[in-house]
GROMACS .gro file of C-alpha atoms in nm:
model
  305
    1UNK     CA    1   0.000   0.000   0.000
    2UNK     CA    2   0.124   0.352  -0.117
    3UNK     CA    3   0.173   0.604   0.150
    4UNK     CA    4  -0.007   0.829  -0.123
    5UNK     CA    5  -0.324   0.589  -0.167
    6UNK     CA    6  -0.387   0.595   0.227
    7UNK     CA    7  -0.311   0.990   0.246
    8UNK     CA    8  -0.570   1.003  -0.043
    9UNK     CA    9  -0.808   0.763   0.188
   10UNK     CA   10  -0.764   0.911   0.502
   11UNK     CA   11  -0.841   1.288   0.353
   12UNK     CA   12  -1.151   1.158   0.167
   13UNK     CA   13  -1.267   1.020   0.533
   14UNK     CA   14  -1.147   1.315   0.704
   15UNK     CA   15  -1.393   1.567   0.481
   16UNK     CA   16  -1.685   1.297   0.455
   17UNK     CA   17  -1.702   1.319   0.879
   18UNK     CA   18  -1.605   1.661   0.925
   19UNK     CA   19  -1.924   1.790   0.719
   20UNK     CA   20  -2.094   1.454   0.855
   21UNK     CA   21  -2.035   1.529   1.236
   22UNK     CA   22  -2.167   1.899   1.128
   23UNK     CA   23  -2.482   1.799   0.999
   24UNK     CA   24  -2.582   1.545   1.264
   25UNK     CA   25  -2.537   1.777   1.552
   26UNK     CA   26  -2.775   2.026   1.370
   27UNK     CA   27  -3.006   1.724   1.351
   28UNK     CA   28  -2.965   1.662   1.729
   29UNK     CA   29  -3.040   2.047   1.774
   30UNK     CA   30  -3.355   1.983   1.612
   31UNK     CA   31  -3.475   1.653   1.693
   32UNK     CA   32  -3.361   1.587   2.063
   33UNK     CA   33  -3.295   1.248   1.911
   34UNK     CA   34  -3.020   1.014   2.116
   35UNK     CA   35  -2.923   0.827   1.862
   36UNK     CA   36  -2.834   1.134   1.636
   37UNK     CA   37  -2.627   1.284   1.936
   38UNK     CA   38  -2.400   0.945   1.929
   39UNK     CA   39  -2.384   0.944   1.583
   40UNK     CA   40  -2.274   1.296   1.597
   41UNK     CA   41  -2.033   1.256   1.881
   42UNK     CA   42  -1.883   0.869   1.633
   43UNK     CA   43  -1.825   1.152   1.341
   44UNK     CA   44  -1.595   1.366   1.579
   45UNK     CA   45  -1.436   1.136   1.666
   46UNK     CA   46  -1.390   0.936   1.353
   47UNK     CA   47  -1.291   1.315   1.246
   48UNK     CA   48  -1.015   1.347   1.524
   49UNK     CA   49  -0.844   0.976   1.396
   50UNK     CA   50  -0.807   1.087   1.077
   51UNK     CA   51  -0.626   1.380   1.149
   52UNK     CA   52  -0.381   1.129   1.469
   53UNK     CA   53  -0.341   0.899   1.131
   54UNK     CA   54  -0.216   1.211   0.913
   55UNK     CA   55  -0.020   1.299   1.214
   56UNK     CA   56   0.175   0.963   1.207
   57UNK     CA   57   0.249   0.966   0.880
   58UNK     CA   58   0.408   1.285   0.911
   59UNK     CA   59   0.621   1.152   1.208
   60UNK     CA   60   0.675   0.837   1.062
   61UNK     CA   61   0.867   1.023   0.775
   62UNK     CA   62   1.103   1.188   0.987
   63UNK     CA   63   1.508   1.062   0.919
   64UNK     CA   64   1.640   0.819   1.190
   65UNK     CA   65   1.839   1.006   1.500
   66UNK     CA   66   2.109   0.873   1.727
   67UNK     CA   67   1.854   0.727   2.011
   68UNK     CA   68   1.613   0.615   1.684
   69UNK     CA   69   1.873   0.491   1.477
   70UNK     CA   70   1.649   0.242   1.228
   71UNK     CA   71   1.398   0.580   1.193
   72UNK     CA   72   1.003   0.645   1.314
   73UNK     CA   73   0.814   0.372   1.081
   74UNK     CA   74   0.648   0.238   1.371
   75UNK     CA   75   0.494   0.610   1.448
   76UNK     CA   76   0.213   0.533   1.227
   77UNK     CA   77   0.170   0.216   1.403
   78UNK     CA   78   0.170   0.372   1.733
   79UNK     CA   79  -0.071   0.664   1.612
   80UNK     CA   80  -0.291   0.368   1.485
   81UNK     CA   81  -0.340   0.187   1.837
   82UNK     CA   82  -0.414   0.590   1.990
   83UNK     CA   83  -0.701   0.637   1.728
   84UNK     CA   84  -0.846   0.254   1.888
   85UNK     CA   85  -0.845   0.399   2.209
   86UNK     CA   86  -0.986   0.743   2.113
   87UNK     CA   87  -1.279   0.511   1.905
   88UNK     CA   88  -1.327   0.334   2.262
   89UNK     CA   89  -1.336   0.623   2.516
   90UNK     CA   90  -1.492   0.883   2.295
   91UNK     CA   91  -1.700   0.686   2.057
   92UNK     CA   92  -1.836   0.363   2.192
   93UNK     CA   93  -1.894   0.460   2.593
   94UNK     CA   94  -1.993   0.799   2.571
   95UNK     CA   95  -2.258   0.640   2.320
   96UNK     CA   96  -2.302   0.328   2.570
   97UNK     CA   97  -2.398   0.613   2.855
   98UNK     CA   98  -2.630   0.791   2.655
   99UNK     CA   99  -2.792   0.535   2.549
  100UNK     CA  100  -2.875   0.323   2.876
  101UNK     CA  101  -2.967   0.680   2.954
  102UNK     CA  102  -3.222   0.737   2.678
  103UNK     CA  103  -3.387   0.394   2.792
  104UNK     CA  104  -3.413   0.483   3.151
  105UNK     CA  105  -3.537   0.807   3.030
  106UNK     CA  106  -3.724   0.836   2.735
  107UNK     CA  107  -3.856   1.171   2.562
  108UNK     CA  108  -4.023   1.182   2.242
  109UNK     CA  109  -3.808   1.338   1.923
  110UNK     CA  110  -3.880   1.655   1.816
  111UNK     CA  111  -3.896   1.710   1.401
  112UNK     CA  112  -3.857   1.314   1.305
  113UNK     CA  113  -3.779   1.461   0.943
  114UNK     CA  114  -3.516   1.629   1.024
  115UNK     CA  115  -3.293   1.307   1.140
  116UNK     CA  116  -3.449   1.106   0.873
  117UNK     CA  117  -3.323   1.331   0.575
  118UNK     CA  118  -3.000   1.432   0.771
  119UNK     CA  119  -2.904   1.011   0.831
  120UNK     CA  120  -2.996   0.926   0.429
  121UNK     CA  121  -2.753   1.214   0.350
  122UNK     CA  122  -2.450   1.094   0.570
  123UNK     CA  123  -2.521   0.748   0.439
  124UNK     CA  124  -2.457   0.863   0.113
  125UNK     CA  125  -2.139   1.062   0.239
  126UNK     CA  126  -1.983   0.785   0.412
  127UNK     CA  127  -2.049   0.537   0.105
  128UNK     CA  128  -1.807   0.760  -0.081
  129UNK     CA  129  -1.545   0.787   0.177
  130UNK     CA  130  -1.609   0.387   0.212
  131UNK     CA  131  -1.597   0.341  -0.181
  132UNK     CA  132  -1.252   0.544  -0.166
  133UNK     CA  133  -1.110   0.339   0.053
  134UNK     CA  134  -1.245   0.022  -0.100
  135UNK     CA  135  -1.038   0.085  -0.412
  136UNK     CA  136  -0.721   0.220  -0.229
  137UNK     CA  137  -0.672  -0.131  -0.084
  138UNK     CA  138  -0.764  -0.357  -0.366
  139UNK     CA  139  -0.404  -0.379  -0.516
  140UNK     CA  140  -0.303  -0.504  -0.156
  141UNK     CA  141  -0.557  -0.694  -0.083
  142UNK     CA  142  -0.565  -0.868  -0.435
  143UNK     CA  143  -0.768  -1.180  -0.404
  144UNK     CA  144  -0.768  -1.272  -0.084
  145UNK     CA  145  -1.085  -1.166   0.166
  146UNK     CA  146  -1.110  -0.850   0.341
  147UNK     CA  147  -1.079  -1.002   0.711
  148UNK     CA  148  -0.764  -1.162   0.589
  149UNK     CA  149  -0.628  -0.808   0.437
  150UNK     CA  150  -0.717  -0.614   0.766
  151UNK     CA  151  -0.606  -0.901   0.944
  152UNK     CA  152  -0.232  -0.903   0.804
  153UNK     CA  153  -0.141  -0.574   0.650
  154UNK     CA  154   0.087  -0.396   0.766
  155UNK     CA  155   0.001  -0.049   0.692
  156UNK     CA  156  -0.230   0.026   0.958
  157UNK     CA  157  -0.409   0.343   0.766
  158UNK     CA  158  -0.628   0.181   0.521
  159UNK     CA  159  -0.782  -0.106   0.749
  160UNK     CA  160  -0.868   0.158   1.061
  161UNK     CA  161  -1.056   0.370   0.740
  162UNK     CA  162  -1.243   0.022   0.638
  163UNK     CA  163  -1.298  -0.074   1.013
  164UNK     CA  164  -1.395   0.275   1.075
  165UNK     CA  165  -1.656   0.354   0.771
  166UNK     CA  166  -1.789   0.022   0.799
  167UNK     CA  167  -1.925   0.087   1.181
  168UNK     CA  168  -2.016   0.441   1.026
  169UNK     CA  169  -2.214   0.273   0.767
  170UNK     CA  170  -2.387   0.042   1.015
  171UNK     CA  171  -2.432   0.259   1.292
  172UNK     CA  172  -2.636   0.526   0.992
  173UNK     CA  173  -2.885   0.245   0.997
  174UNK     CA  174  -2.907   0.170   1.317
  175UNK     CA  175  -2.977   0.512   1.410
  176UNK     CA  176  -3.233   0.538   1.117
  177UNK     CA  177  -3.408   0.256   1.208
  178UNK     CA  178  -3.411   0.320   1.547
  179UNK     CA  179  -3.565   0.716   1.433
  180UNK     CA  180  -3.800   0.570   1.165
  181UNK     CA  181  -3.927   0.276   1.472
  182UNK     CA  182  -3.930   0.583   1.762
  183UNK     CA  183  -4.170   0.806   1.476
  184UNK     CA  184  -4.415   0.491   1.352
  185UNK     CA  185  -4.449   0.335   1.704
  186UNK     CA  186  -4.437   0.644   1.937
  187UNK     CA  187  -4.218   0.444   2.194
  188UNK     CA  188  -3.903   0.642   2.278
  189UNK     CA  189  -3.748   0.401   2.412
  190UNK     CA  190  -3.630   0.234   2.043
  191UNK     CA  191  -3.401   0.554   2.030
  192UNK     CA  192  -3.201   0.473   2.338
  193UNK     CA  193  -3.212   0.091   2.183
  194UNK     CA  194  -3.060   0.246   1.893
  195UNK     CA  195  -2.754   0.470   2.072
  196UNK     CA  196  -2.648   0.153   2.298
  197UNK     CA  197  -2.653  -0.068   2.008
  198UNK     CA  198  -2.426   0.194   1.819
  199UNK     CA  199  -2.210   0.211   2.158
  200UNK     CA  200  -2.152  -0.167   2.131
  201UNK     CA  201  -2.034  -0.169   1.775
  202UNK     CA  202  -1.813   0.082   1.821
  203UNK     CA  203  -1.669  -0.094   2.150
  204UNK     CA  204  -1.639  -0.390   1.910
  205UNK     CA  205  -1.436  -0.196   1.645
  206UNK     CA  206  -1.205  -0.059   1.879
  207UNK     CA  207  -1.122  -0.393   2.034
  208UNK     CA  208  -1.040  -0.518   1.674
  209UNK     CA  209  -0.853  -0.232   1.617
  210UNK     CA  210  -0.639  -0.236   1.938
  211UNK     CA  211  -0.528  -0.594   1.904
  212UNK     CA  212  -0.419  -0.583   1.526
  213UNK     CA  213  -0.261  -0.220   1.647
  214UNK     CA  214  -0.067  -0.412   1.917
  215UNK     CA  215   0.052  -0.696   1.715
  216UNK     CA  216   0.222  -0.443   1.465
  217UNK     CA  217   0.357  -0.279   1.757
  218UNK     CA  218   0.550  -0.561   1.920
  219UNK     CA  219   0.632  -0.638   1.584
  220UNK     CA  220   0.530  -0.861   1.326
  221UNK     CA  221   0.705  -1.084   1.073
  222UNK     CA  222   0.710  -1.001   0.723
  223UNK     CA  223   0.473  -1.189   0.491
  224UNK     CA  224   0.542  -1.472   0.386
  225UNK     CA  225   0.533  -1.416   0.024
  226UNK     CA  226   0.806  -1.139   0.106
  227UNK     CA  227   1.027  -1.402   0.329
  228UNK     CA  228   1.018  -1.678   0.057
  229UNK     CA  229   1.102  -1.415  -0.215
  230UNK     CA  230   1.416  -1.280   0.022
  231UNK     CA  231   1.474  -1.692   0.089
  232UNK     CA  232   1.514  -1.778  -0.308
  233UNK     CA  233   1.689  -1.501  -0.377
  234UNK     CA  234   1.982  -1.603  -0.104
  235UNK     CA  235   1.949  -1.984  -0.185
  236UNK     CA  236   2.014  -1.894  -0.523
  237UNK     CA  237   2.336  -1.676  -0.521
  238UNK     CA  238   2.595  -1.943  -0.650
  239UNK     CA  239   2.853  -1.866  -0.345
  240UNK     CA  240   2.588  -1.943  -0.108
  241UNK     CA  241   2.612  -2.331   0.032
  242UNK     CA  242   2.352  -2.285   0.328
  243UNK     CA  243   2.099  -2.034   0.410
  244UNK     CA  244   2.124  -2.151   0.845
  245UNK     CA  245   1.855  -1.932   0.940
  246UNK     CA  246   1.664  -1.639   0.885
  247UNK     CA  247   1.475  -1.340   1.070
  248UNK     CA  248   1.198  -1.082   0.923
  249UNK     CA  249   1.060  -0.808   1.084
  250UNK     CA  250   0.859  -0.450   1.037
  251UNK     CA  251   1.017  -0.169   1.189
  252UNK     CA  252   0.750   0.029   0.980
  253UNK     CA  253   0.527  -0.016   0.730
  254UNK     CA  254   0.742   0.008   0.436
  255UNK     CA  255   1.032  -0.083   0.630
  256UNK     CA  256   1.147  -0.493   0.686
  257UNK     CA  257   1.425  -0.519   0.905
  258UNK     CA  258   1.610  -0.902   0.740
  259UNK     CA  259   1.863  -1.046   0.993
  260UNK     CA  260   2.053  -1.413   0.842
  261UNK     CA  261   2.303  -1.644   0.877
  262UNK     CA  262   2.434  -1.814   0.564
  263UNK     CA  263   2.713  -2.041   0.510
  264UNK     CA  264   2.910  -1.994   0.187
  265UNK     CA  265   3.133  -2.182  -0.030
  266UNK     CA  266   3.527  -2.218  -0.053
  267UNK     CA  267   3.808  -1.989   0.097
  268UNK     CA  268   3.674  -1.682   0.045
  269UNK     CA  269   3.902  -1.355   0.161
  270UNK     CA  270   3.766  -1.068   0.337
  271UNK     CA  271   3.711  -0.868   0.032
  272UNK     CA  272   3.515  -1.150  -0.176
  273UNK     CA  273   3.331  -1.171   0.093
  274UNK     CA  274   3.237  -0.854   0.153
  275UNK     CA  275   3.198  -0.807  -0.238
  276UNK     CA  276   2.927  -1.107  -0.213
  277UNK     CA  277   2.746  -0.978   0.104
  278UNK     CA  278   2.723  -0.652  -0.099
  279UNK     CA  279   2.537  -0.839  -0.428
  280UNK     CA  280   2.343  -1.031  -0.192
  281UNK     CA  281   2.163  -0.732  -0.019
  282UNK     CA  282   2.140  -0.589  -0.354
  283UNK     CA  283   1.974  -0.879  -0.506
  284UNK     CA  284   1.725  -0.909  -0.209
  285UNK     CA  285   1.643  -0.481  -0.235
  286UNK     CA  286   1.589  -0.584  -0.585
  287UNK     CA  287   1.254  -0.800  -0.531
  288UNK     CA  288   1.165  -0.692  -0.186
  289UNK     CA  289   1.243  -0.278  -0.167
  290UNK     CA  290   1.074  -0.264   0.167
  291UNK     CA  291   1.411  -0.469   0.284
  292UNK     CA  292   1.587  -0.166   0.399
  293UNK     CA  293   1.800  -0.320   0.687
  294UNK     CA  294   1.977  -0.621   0.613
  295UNK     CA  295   2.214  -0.802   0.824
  296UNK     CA  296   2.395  -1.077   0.678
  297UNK     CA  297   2.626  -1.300   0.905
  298UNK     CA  298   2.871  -1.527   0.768
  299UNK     CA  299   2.862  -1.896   0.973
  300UNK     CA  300   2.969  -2.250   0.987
  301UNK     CA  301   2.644  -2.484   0.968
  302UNK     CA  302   2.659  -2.693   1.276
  303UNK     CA  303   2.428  -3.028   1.289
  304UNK     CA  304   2.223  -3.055   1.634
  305UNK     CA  305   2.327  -3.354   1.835
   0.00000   0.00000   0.00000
């Protein structure tokens, strides 16, 4: 994934809830409705994210220092894990609260109309911004299913947009349901239904969210299509006798840290051997450019006893 295709994602989402998160609190200022003010309060904060996830991948860019000598890649993983916990604390329990709330407490809404045409237009908002970042991840995703691609990319931008505009898209119709069943039955109470069921899939999300945030933070492996590209290409280099092991891992999105221990043929010198390291990382940079650290350490296969 391009850092350019989930800038382009992340600004499409950032507009479509920004004008979204304006137009549902002007609903809630006419309607009273519960469900609306949740939904309004979800927008802000889906808002907020997108500008921590622009944040990162300004950070992320900066050039390694002496105390952060292999850079900031993991930043954007970092600023990924904050926008699960902002989804959590601002999103799902303020929406949790209100809702229990709403139950305890019902009041009729005020101007139904309003929150009916005001929902069908951020649906058709947050299909675009959805749509966007649909096609932004197909070329990584390729054909493999979605769960799979959120599951195990590792650029955390694009998945927390899908994660994010797909509770959007559900909580919409949960809330418009919950309007259009509060208007036709006259029972309040299917608004507060309606915010604590919102609530919940938000609280959902974020869980999601944190766990594949924390995996990328301890660090994960690369793929495995990358690790048996970066295997062949060692096992293949004629001065190589024995590839003895081999490490992957992401120190940032577009960043694979390769650590290995091969065992090569004849007496080489210092120079040849150097010369050959050289070629080797070159070869591997050549079908994997995300390799930008390599380590390669010359050793003497030893059989286990």
């Amino acid at each position: 994934m391009s850092t350019g295709g989930s800038k382009r994602a992340i600004l499409a989402a950032l507009l479509a809830n920004l004008g979204i998160a304006i137009a549902k609190f002007v609903g809630f200022a006419f309607t009273m409705s519960s469900s609306m003010l949740a939904e309004g309060v979800h927008s802000v904060a889906d808002t907020g994210n997108q500008v921590l996830l622009l944040l990162g991948g300004k950070r992320a860019s900066r050039a390694p220092t002496a105390d952060h000598q292999f850079g900031f890649g993991r930043e954007r993983f970092f600023w990924a894990f904050v926008v699960s916990i902002v989804l959590f604390t601002l999103g799902s329990a303020f929406a949790v609260f209100e809702g229990i709330e709403k139950i305890l407490h019902p009041h009729q809404l005020e101007s139904p109309g309003w929150a009916i045409g005001i929902l069908s237009v951020a649906l058709v908002l947050e299909s675009i911004s959805f749509r966007t970042a649909v096609h932004e991840a197909r070329p990584a995703k390729g054909s493999g299913s979605w769960f799979r691609y959120i599951r195990h990319s590792k650029s955390p931008e694009i998945p927390v947009v899908l994660l994010e505009d797909t509770g959007a898209l559900i909580g919409l119709v949960i809330a418009l349901t919950a309007v259009i069943l509060d208007t036709v039955t006259g029972n309040a109470v299917w608004d507060g239904i309606g915010t604590l069921s919102i609530g919940l899939l938000l609280g959902i999300i974020a869980i999601v969210l944190c766990i594949e945030m924390k995996s990328l933070l301890i660090g994960e492996s690369a793929s495995s299509t990358h690790e048996a590209a970066i295997r062949e290409t060692i096992e293949k280099h004629p001065s190589v006798e024995r590839l003895i092991n081999m490490r992957t891992e992401h120190i940032g999105p577009d960043d694979i840290l390769v650590a290995t221990k091969l065992q090569f043929t004849g007496d080489l010198t210092m120079t040849e051997l150097a010369a050959i390291i050289n070629a080797i990382e070159a070869s591997i940079r050549a079908v994997v450019p995300e390799a930008t650290r390599i380590f390669i350490e010359p050793d003497i296969h030893r059989a286990e006893i």
